[in-house]
Amino acid sequence: MADLADSQSADSKLPDTAAAPLSPTSHALKAEDDAPSDPRDIRGARRARWGIALLVALFLITLWQRDTIRAHWWATRLMATDDLAARGQYLSFLATVGDKATGAVWRLARDDRPDIRMLAVFAATKLSRPASSKVLAELLGDHDVETREAAGRALVFALNGDALGTLLLVSSLHDEATAASAVASCSRSDSPLAAEVLMRAASHSLPGVRAQAIESIAYWIESSSACKDSQSSCSDLLLRLIELTRDDATFIGELSMEREIKSVTTFVRAGHHVANGQTAPRESRAVSEVATAQLSRLSGRTIIAEEIDSLEARQALARAILERIETSRLRPSATSLPIDLEKQIGNPQEPSESTP
């Protein structure tokens, strides 16, 4: 009996769970806690986290490469429009981001349209020297002659002496059009290294390149200041030019300065509505004809190849040409006042007889 009383007293101390049933909300929470996790929910949560991380990474990459992205966008807009003002605006935008526009400039350089590739020449000059030289060197091999020559001029004007190594390599190629464009560009350079490029080109295996070398040598000697410092280089180039008066190999096409003169003449005559009376160069010419014509222009008299067969005659002609060029450089330009101005117009301080 005592044991029974003790057990009853112990039971009375326990909480009466049966007397307080669980609410529906508690049942639901308890069921959630007891139920196993759904694998699909876990995968969804992971995908969400990876998506957020990817968005953050893309945002950071966009901030890091924003100039490159903008450059490609400008190049896309440039290639999509024919408006010259808009193209100029997009070109100016590309120039503001420097080397970040390298990829966009390459896109312009590889476009199918020659006018877009011509714009790539100007865009490439705003890049750093290594990036610019690579783009311009590739454009030197363009099948459009105007693009080739524009790339060569840009190499010389933008890089000057640094470009001559590239021009030396390109001028030795066996692609006549590409090598001739590189040689034509050397006539624009004041660097003495241009003489080496021109001398090698004058011995090129292709007659078209030799003919272009003759024209470039003549204009380089006439306009370059390098002859003042290195008379021997100019003399050697002139002697080589004179030797080419016996080169009877033929070539087809116009030379660089011939094209420029023809283009300017056509533009001026078209502006004044005057018919062009100049005859275009024949399709096939001998290299010796180009040499004789350039020597006649430099010397101021008609040169006949048979009259300069001897070494003494060639050396005398070279000296005469160099002296004539030096004299023309010392002569006052047409826009300068004559030295004896007082003798020609009188002393302005002394009144003339007709002055009251």
mmCIF file of C-alpha atoms in Angstrom:
data_model
loop_
_atom_site.group_PDB
_atom_site.id
_atom_site.type_symbol
_atom_site.label_atom_id
_atom_site.label_comp_id
_atom_site.label_asym_id
_atom_site.label_seq_id
_atom_site.Cartn_x
_atom_site.Cartn_y
_atom_site.Cartn_z
ATOM 1 C CA MET A 1 0.000 0.000 0.000
ATOM 2 C CA ALA A 2 2.829 2.357 0.753
ATOM 3 C CA ASP A 3 4.385 1.664 -2.666
ATOM 4 C CA LEU A 4 1.138 2.410 -4.432
ATOM 5 C CA ALA A 5 0.811 5.702 -2.607
ATOM 6 C CA ASP A 6 4.347 6.709 -3.553
ATOM 7 C CA SER A 7 3.784 5.985 -7.258
ATOM 8 C CA GLN A 8 0.580 7.982 -7.302
ATOM 9 C CA SER A 9 2.292 10.954 -5.674
ATOM 10 C CA ALA A 10 5.109 10.767 -8.259
ATOM 11 C CA ASP A 11 2.648 10.647 -11.118
ATOM 12 C CA SER A 12 0.910 13.685 -9.791
ATOM 13 C CA LYS A 13 4.170 15.681 -10.023
ATOM 14 C CA LEU A 14 4.654 14.984 -13.803
ATOM 15 C CA PRO A 15 3.196 17.522 -16.324
ATOM 16 C CA ASP A 16 -0.136 16.528 -17.703
ATOM 17 C CA THR A 17 0.597 16.466 -21.462
ATOM 18 C CA ALA A 18 -2.578 14.727 -22.300
ATOM 19 C CA ALA A 19 -4.519 17.516 -20.682
ATOM 20 C CA ALA A 20 -2.937 20.148 -23.089
ATOM 21 C CA PRO A 21 -3.116 18.973 -26.726
ATOM 22 C CA LEU A 22 -0.794 20.612 -29.420
ATOM 23 C CA SER A 23 -2.196 23.386 -31.631
ATOM 24 C CA PRO A 24 -2.317 22.964 -35.450
ATOM 25 C CA THR A 25 0.596 25.430 -35.893
ATOM 26 C CA SER A 26 2.753 23.475 -33.503
ATOM 27 C CA HIS A 27 1.883 20.281 -35.355
ATOM 28 C CA ALA A 28 2.991 21.859 -38.654
ATOM 29 C CA LEU A 29 6.277 23.149 -37.228
ATOM 30 C CA LYS A 30 6.973 19.801 -35.638
ATOM 31 C CA ALA A 31 6.254 18.045 -38.917
ATOM 32 C CA GLU A 32 8.627 20.436 -40.756
ATOM 33 C CA ASP A 33 11.401 19.750 -38.279
ATOM 34 C CA ASP A 34 10.916 16.020 -38.456
ATOM 35 C CA ALA A 35 10.627 15.854 -42.279
ATOM 36 C CA PRO A 36 13.866 15.225 -44.272
ATOM 37 C CA SER A 37 15.254 18.163 -46.439
ATOM 38 C CA ASP A 38 14.245 18.175 -50.184
ATOM 39 C CA PRO A 39 17.336 17.795 -52.472
ATOM 40 C CA ARG A 40 15.685 20.030 -55.087
ATOM 41 C CA ASP A 41 15.497 22.895 -52.625
ATOM 42 C CA ILE A 42 19.176 22.488 -51.793
ATOM 43 C CA ARG A 43 20.138 22.582 -55.480
ATOM 44 C CA GLY A 44 17.963 25.633 -56.043
ATOM 45 C CA ALA A 45 19.622 27.462 -53.180
ATOM 46 C CA ARG A 46 23.049 26.609 -54.533
ATOM 47 C CA ARG A 47 22.094 27.813 -58.014
ATOM 48 C CA ALA A 48 20.855 31.066 -56.570
ATOM 49 C CA ARG A 49 24.126 31.603 -54.730
ATOM 50 C CA TRP A 50 26.151 30.833 -57.873
ATOM 51 C CA GLY A 51 23.953 33.177 -59.904
ATOM 52 C CA ILE A 52 24.550 36.016 -57.494
ATOM 53 C CA ALA A 53 28.294 35.343 -57.515
ATOM 54 C CA LEU A 54 28.286 35.304 -61.341
ATOM 55 C CA LEU A 55 26.450 38.615 -61.511
ATOM 56 C CA VAL A 56 28.952 40.170 -59.129
ATOM 57 C CA ALA A 57 31.856 38.788 -61.200
ATOM 58 C CA LEU A 58 30.346 40.104 -64.445
ATOM 59 C CA PHE A 59 29.843 43.494 -62.856
ATOM 60 C CA LEU A 60 33.482 43.625 -61.755
ATOM 61 C CA ILE A 61 34.702 42.500 -65.196
ATOM 62 C CA THR A 62 32.559 45.186 -66.826
ATOM 63 C CA LEU A 63 34.091 47.826 -64.590
ATOM 64 C CA TRP A 64 37.593 46.513 -65.323
ATOM 65 C CA GLN A 65 37.120 46.251 -69.118
ATOM 66 C CA ARG A 66 34.659 49.095 -69.614
ATOM 67 C CA ASP A 67 36.971 50.986 -71.995
ATOM 68 C CA THR A 68 37.512 47.889 -74.142
ATOM 69 C CA ILE A 69 33.774 47.213 -74.270
ATOM 70 C CA ARG A 70 33.078 50.822 -75.176
ATOM 71 C CA ALA A 71 35.736 50.709 -77.916
ATOM 72 C CA HIS A 72 34.128 47.651 -79.513
ATOM 73 C CA TRP A 73 30.744 49.344 -79.317
ATOM 74 C CA TRP A 74 32.100 52.459 -81.033
ATOM 75 C CA ALA A 75 33.736 50.319 -83.726
ATOM 76 C CA THR A 76 30.430 48.535 -84.296
ATOM 77 C CA ARG A 77 28.600 51.834 -84.640
ATOM 78 C CA LEU A 78 31.312 53.193 -86.958
ATOM 79 C CA MET A 79 31.036 50.204 -89.277
ATOM 80 C CA ALA A 80 27.243 50.471 -89.283
ATOM 81 C CA THR A 81 27.031 54.074 -90.500
ATOM 82 C CA ASP A 82 27.942 55.825 -93.745
ATOM 83 C CA ASP A 83 27.765 59.326 -92.270
ATOM 84 C CA LEU A 84 31.221 60.917 -92.351
ATOM 85 C CA ALA A 85 30.553 63.128 -89.337
ATOM 86 C CA ALA A 86 29.458 60.151 -87.249
ATOM 87 C CA ARG A 87 32.495 58.148 -88.340
ATOM 88 C CA GLY A 88 34.771 60.998 -87.346
ATOM 89 C CA GLN A 89 33.084 61.182 -83.969
ATOM 90 C CA TYR A 90 33.517 57.461 -83.309
ATOM 91 C CA LEU A 91 37.155 57.665 -84.415
ATOM 92 C CA SER A 92 37.747 60.440 -81.905
ATOM 93 C CA PHE A 93 36.135 58.293 -79.212
ATOM 94 C CA LEU A 94 38.474 55.396 -80.058
ATOM 95 C CA ALA A 95 41.458 57.714 -79.734
ATOM 96 C CA THR A 96 40.560 58.538 -76.126
ATOM 97 C CA VAL A 97 41.039 55.012 -74.737
ATOM 98 C CA GLY A 98 44.531 54.274 -76.100
ATOM 99 C CA ASP A 99 45.546 50.626 -76.274
ATOM 100 C CA LYS A 100 42.168 49.529 -74.888
ATOM 101 C CA ALA A 101 40.941 50.092 -78.459
ATOM 102 C CA THR A 102 43.465 47.667 -80.014
ATOM 103 C CA GLY A 103 40.919 44.888 -80.561
ATOM 104 C CA ALA A 104 38.417 47.329 -82.040
ATOM 105 C CA VAL A 105 41.061 48.732 -84.414
ATOM 106 C CA TRP A 106 41.907 45.214 -85.589
ATOM 107 C CA ARG A 107 38.220 44.730 -86.396
ATOM 108 C CA LEU A 108 38.316 47.848 -88.558
ATOM 109 C CA ALA A 109 41.543 46.705 -90.235
ATOM 110 C CA ARG A 110 39.975 43.357 -91.211
ATOM 111 C CA ASP A 111 36.720 44.746 -92.555
ATOM 112 C CA ASP A 112 35.793 43.915 -96.135
ATOM 113 C CA ARG A 113 35.339 47.567 -97.142
ATOM 114 C CA PRO A 114 38.449 49.576 -98.112
ATOM 115 C CA ASP A 115 37.035 52.820 -96.699
ATOM 116 C CA ILE A 116 36.717 51.196 -93.260
ATOM 117 C CA ARG A 117 40.254 49.814 -93.498
ATOM 118 C CA MET A 118 41.447 53.308 -94.398
ATOM 119 C CA LEU A 119 39.881 54.565 -91.162
ATOM 120 C CA ALA A 120 41.756 51.808 -89.321
ATOM 121 C CA VAL A 121 45.001 53.450 -90.472
ATOM 122 C CA PHE A 122 44.129 56.665 -88.664
ATOM 123 C CA ALA A 123 42.836 54.819 -85.602
ATOM 124 C CA ALA A 124 46.055 52.777 -85.390
ATOM 125 C CA THR A 125 48.191 55.907 -85.072
ATOM 126 C CA LYS A 126 46.586 56.577 -81.676
ATOM 127 C CA LEU A 127 47.798 53.272 -80.236
ATOM 128 C CA SER A 128 51.152 52.681 -78.581
ATOM 129 C CA ARG A 129 54.120 52.127 -80.896
ATOM 130 C CA PRO A 130 54.213 48.304 -80.654
ATOM 131 C CA ALA A 131 50.460 47.949 -81.195
ATOM 132 C CA SER A 132 50.402 50.594 -83.917
ATOM 133 C CA SER A 133 53.289 49.075 -85.881
ATOM 134 C CA LYS A 134 51.605 45.642 -85.955
ATOM 135 C CA VAL A 135 48.334 46.999 -87.332
ATOM 136 C CA LEU A 136 50.013 49.268 -89.880
ATOM 137 C CA ALA A 137 52.425 46.539 -91.004
ATOM 138 C CA GLU A 138 49.474 44.284 -91.788
ATOM 139 C CA LEU A 139 47.701 47.088 -93.657
ATOM 140 C CA LEU A 140 50.849 47.517 -95.781
ATOM 141 C CA GLY A 141 49.822 44.236 -97.393
ATOM 142 C CA ASP A 142 46.270 45.376 -98.147
ATOM 143 C CA HIS A 143 45.019 44.764 -101.676
ATOM 144 C CA ASP A 144 43.781 48.369 -101.917
ATOM 145 C CA VAL A 145 46.626 50.631 -103.047
ATOM 146 C CA GLU A 146 45.368 53.727 -101.215
ATOM 147 C CA THR A 147 45.146 51.815 -97.942
ATOM 148 C CA ARG A 148 48.651 50.407 -98.438
ATOM 149 C CA GLU A 149 50.209 53.784 -99.059
ATOM 150 C CA ALA A 150 48.280 55.432 -96.226
ATOM 151 C CA ALA A 151 49.577 52.737 -93.869
ATOM 152 C CA GLY A 152 53.135 53.333 -95.062
ATOM 153 C CA ARG A 153 52.870 57.088 -94.580
ATOM 154 C CA ALA A 154 51.374 56.580 -91.136
ATOM 155 C CA LEU A 155 54.269 54.301 -90.196
ATOM 156 C CA VAL A 156 56.789 56.948 -91.189
ATOM 157 C CA PHE A 157 55.016 59.946 -89.691
ATOM 158 C CA ALA A 158 53.909 58.266 -86.456
ATOM 159 C CA LEU A 159 56.988 56.138 -85.748
ATOM 160 C CA ASN A 160 59.667 57.745 -87.967
ATOM 161 C CA GLY A 161 62.981 55.937 -87.323
ATOM 162 C CA ASP A 162 61.308 53.044 -85.530
ATOM 163 C CA ALA A 163 59.262 52.314 -88.647
ATOM 164 C CA LEU A 164 62.234 51.819 -90.949
ATOM 165 C CA GLY A 165 62.975 48.357 -89.600
ATOM 166 C CA THR A 166 59.456 47.297 -90.537
ATOM 167 C CA LEU A 167 59.707 48.990 -93.930
ATOM 168 C CA LEU A 168 63.052 47.309 -94.590
ATOM 169 C CA LEU A 169 61.518 43.876 -93.991
ATOM 170 C CA VAL A 170 58.399 44.586 -96.033
ATOM 171 C CA SER A 171 60.358 46.096 -98.935
ATOM 172 C CA SER A 172 62.299 42.853 -99.341
ATOM 173 C CA LEU A 173 59.142 40.776 -99.873
ATOM 174 C CA HIS A 174 58.407 39.199 -103.253
ATOM 175 C CA ASP A 175 54.924 40.715 -103.345
ATOM 176 C CA GLU A 176 55.490 43.593 -105.756
ATOM 177 C CA ALA A 177 52.575 45.780 -104.628
ATOM 178 C CA THR A 178 53.363 45.448 -100.920
ATOM 179 C CA ALA A 179 57.112 45.953 -101.331
ATOM 180 C CA ALA A 180 56.598 48.973 -103.598
ATOM 181 C CA SER A 181 54.288 50.623 -101.048
ATOM 182 C CA ALA A 182 56.918 50.199 -98.345
ATOM 183 C CA VAL A 183 59.590 51.702 -100.597
ATOM 184 C CA ALA A 184 57.346 54.640 -101.491
ATOM 185 C CA SER A 185 56.898 55.417 -97.797
ATOM 186 C CA CYS A 186 60.642 55.817 -97.296
ATOM 187 C CA SER A 187 60.712 58.952 -99.439
ATOM 188 C CA ARG A 188 58.743 60.670 -96.637
ATOM 189 C CA SER A 189 61.348 59.961 -93.973
ATOM 190 C CA ASP A 190 64.178 62.285 -92.992
ATOM 191 C CA SER A 191 66.075 59.473 -91.308
ATOM 192 C CA PRO A 192 69.444 58.466 -92.834
ATOM 193 C CA LEU A 193 68.311 54.855 -92.422
ATOM 194 C CA ALA A 194 65.885 55.432 -95.275
ATOM 195 C CA ALA A 195 68.877 55.517 -97.632
ATOM 196 C CA GLU A 196 69.666 51.902 -96.739
ATOM 197 C CA VAL A 197 66.093 50.806 -97.467
ATOM 198 C CA LEU A 198 66.093 52.635 -100.802
ATOM 199 C CA MET A 199 69.495 51.280 -101.813
ATOM 200 C CA ARG A 200 68.386 47.701 -101.193
ATOM 201 C CA ALA A 201 65.105 48.291 -103.007
ATOM 202 C CA ALA A 202 67.011 49.568 -106.046
ATOM 203 C CA SER A 203 68.475 46.054 -106.377
ATOM 204 C CA HIS A 204 65.188 44.210 -105.818
ATOM 205 C CA SER A 205 64.463 41.266 -108.089
ATOM 206 C CA LEU A 206 61.079 42.682 -109.173
ATOM 207 C CA PRO A 207 61.195 45.515 -111.750
ATOM 208 C CA GLY A 208 58.164 47.288 -110.284
ATOM 209 C CA VAL A 209 59.921 47.630 -106.942
ATOM 210 C CA ARG A 210 63.092 48.923 -108.630
ATOM 211 C CA ALA A 211 61.059 51.512 -110.526
ATOM 212 C CA GLN A 212 59.405 52.663 -107.311
ATOM 213 C CA ALA A 213 62.827 52.825 -105.665
ATOM 214 C CA ILE A 214 64.014 55.158 -108.447
ATOM 215 C CA GLU A 215 61.127 57.557 -107.896
ATOM 216 C CA SER A 216 61.530 57.431 -104.108
ATOM 217 C CA ILE A 217 65.298 58.008 -104.323
ATOM 218 C CA ALA A 218 64.786 61.076 -106.508
ATOM 219 C CA TYR A 219 62.246 62.664 -104.181
ATOM 220 C CA TRP A 220 64.171 61.672 -101.034
ATOM 221 C CA ILE A 221 67.397 63.286 -102.295
ATOM 222 C CA GLU A 222 65.498 66.390 -103.330
ATOM 223 C CA SER A 223 63.548 66.910 -100.101
ATOM 224 C CA SER A 224 65.341 65.113 -97.286
ATOM 225 C CA SER A 225 67.560 67.033 -94.901
ATOM 226 C CA ALA A 226 69.662 63.893 -94.415
ATOM 227 C CA CYS A 227 71.718 64.751 -97.506
ATOM 228 C CA LYS A 228 73.187 67.728 -95.669
ATOM 229 C CA ASP A 229 74.692 65.424 -93.046
ATOM 230 C CA SER A 230 75.554 62.509 -95.302
ATOM 231 C CA GLN A 231 76.632 63.563 -98.788
ATOM 232 C CA SER A 232 78.142 60.141 -99.416
ATOM 233 C CA SER A 233 74.775 58.393 -98.984
ATOM 234 C CA CYS A 234 73.109 60.754 -101.431
ATOM 235 C CA SER A 235 75.958 60.374 -103.898
ATOM 236 C CA ASP A 236 75.766 56.572 -103.713
ATOM 237 C CA LEU A 237 72.003 56.672 -104.259
ATOM 238 C CA LEU A 238 72.400 58.962 -107.258
ATOM 239 C CA LEU A 239 75.047 56.731 -108.811
ATOM 240 C CA ARG A 240 72.763 53.728 -108.344
ATOM 241 C CA LEU A 241 69.907 55.684 -109.931
ATOM 242 C CA ILE A 242 72.137 56.528 -112.906
ATOM 243 C CA GLU A 243 73.103 52.852 -113.293
ATOM 244 C CA LEU A 244 69.415 51.956 -113.589
ATOM 245 C CA THR A 245 69.192 53.940 -116.840
ATOM 246 C CA ARG A 246 70.417 50.702 -118.437
ATOM 247 C CA ASP A 247 67.705 48.550 -116.809
ATOM 248 C CA ASP A 248 65.429 47.453 -119.675
ATOM 249 C CA ALA A 249 63.089 45.308 -117.547
ATOM 250 C CA THR A 250 59.438 46.328 -117.830
ATOM 251 C CA PHE A 251 56.716 46.756 -115.235
ATOM 252 C CA ILE A 252 53.008 47.604 -115.249
ATOM 253 C CA GLY A 253 51.241 50.298 -113.264
ATOM 254 C CA GLU A 254 51.700 53.773 -111.845
ATOM 255 C CA LEU A 255 54.199 54.835 -109.214
ATOM 256 C CA SER A 256 53.322 56.468 -105.920
ATOM 257 C CA MET A 257 54.000 60.128 -106.737
ATOM 258 C CA GLU A 258 52.441 59.704 -110.171
ATOM 259 C CA ARG A 259 49.221 58.603 -108.500
ATOM 260 C CA GLU A 260 49.321 61.522 -106.060
ATOM 261 C CA ILE A 261 49.951 64.093 -108.799
ATOM 262 C CA LYS A 262 47.219 62.571 -110.928
ATOM 263 C CA SER A 263 44.779 62.606 -108.006
ATOM 264 C CA VAL A 264 45.489 66.249 -107.159
ATOM 265 C CA THR A 265 45.327 67.295 -110.810
ATOM 266 C CA THR A 266 42.009 65.535 -111.284
ATOM 267 C CA PHE A 267 40.611 67.175 -108.150
ATOM 268 C CA VAL A 268 41.725 70.674 -109.178
ATOM 269 C CA ARG A 269 40.567 70.335 -112.771
ATOM 270 C CA ALA A 270 37.237 68.882 -111.685
ATOM 271 C CA GLY A 271 36.757 71.802 -109.293
ATOM 272 C CA HIS A 272 37.339 74.268 -112.132
ATOM 273 C CA HIS A 273 35.462 72.119 -114.676
ATOM 274 C CA VAL A 274 38.535 71.800 -116.879
ATOM 275 C CA ALA A 275 39.176 68.691 -118.900
ATOM 276 C CA ASN A 276 42.279 66.760 -117.936
ATOM 277 C CA GLY A 277 44.717 66.948 -120.836
ATOM 278 C CA GLN A 278 47.409 64.810 -119.214
ATOM 279 C CA THR A 279 48.008 61.391 -120.650
ATOM 280 C CA ALA A 280 48.233 58.549 -118.188
ATOM 281 C CA PRO A 281 51.451 56.523 -118.092
ATOM 282 C CA ARG A 282 51.531 53.583 -120.467
ATOM 283 C CA GLU A 283 50.563 50.239 -119.024
ATOM 284 C CA SER A 284 54.025 48.789 -119.624
ATOM 285 C CA ARG A 285 57.214 50.800 -119.125
ATOM 286 C CA ALA A 286 60.893 50.084 -118.800
ATOM 287 C CA VAL A 287 62.673 50.802 -115.543
ATOM 288 C CA SER A 288 65.238 52.800 -117.528
ATOM 289 C CA GLU A 289 62.515 55.222 -118.662
ATOM 290 C CA VAL A 290 61.678 56.067 -115.055
ATOM 291 C CA ALA A 291 65.356 56.562 -114.220
ATOM 292 C CA THR A 292 65.926 58.845 -117.209
ATOM 293 C CA ALA A 293 62.819 60.911 -116.432
ATOM 294 C CA GLN A 294 63.780 61.414 -112.780
ATOM 295 C CA LEU A 295 67.376 62.335 -113.640
ATOM 296 C CA SER A 296 66.105 64.863 -116.184
ATOM 297 C CA ARG A 297 63.861 66.401 -113.539
ATOM 298 C CA LEU A 298 66.651 66.590 -110.954
ATOM 299 C CA SER A 299 69.268 67.975 -113.352
ATOM 300 C CA GLY A 300 67.001 70.422 -115.164
ATOM 301 C CA ARG A 301 67.985 69.119 -118.603
ATOM 302 C CA THR A 302 67.163 66.173 -120.811
ATOM 303 C CA ILE A 303 69.247 63.122 -119.934
ATOM 304 C CA ILE A 304 70.083 60.550 -122.591
ATOM 305 C CA ALA A 305 71.285 57.213 -121.271
ATOM 306 C CA GLU A 306 73.946 56.808 -123.972
ATOM 307 C CA GLU A 307 75.649 60.031 -122.888
ATOM 308 C CA ILE A 308 76.370 58.782 -119.364
ATOM 309 C CA ASP A 309 77.882 55.389 -120.085
ATOM 310 C CA SER A 310 81.298 56.189 -118.633
ATOM 311 C CA LEU A 311 82.044 56.329 -114.921
ATOM 312 C CA GLU A 312 83.358 59.893 -115.226
ATOM 313 C CA ALA A 313 80.142 61.058 -116.891
ATOM 314 C CA ARG A 314 77.995 59.419 -114.212
ATOM 315 C CA GLN A 315 80.025 60.955 -111.397
ATOM 316 C CA ALA A 316 79.910 64.383 -113.041
ATOM 317 C CA LEU A 317 76.127 64.140 -113.403
ATOM 318 C CA ALA A 318 75.745 63.142 -109.744
ATOM 319 C CA ARG A 319 77.858 66.113 -108.622
ATOM 320 C CA ALA A 320 75.903 68.495 -110.830
ATOM 321 C CA ILE A 321 72.578 67.281 -109.443
ATOM 322 C CA LEU A 322 73.721 67.581 -105.820
ATOM 323 C CA GLU A 323 75.049 71.098 -106.451
ATOM 324 C CA ARG A 324 71.784 72.107 -108.099
ATOM 325 C CA ILE A 325 69.738 70.758 -105.182
ATOM 326 C CA GLU A 326 71.960 72.535 -102.660
ATOM 327 C CA THR A 327 71.656 75.802 -104.588
ATOM 328 C CA SER A 328 67.869 75.513 -104.685
ATOM 329 C CA ARG A 329 67.816 75.018 -100.919
ATOM 330 C CA LEU A 330 69.845 78.180 -100.337
ATOM 331 C CA ARG A 331 67.699 80.224 -102.701
ATOM 332 C CA PRO A 332 65.075 82.388 -100.909
ATOM 333 C CA SER A 333 61.566 81.067 -101.148
ATOM 334 C CA ALA A 334 58.982 82.826 -103.274
ATOM 335 C CA THR A 335 57.162 84.159 -100.204
ATOM 336 C CA SER A 336 60.243 85.823 -98.658
ATOM 337 C CA LEU A 337 61.223 89.421 -99.314
ATOM 338 C CA PRO A 338 64.217 89.959 -101.622
ATOM 339 C CA ILE A 339 67.495 90.900 -99.986
ATOM 340 C CA ASP A 340 67.887 94.116 -102.019
ATOM 341 C CA LEU A 341 64.428 95.338 -101.066
ATOM 342 C CA GLU A 342 65.631 98.922 -100.481
ATOM 343 C CA LYS A 343 67.088 99.149 -103.979
ATOM 344 C CA GLN A 344 63.881 97.871 -105.546
ATOM 345 C CA ILE A 345 61.319 100.037 -103.712
ATOM 346 C CA GLY A 346 63.531 102.870 -102.446
ATOM 347 C CA ASN A 347 64.165 104.016 -98.913
ATOM 348 C CA PRO A 348 60.738 104.564 -97.289
ATOM 349 C CA GLN A 349 62.260 107.229 -95.001
ATOM 350 C CA GLU A 350 63.213 109.466 -97.947
ATOM 351 C CA PRO A 351 60.228 111.153 -99.595
ATOM 352 C CA SER A 352 59.996 110.739 -103.314
ATOM 353 C CA GLU A 353 59.792 113.634 -105.737
ATOM 354 C CA SER A 354 56.072 113.119 -106.226
ATOM 355 C CA THR A 355 55.403 113.394 -102.501
ATOM 356 C CA PRO A 356 54.112 116.883 -101.605
#
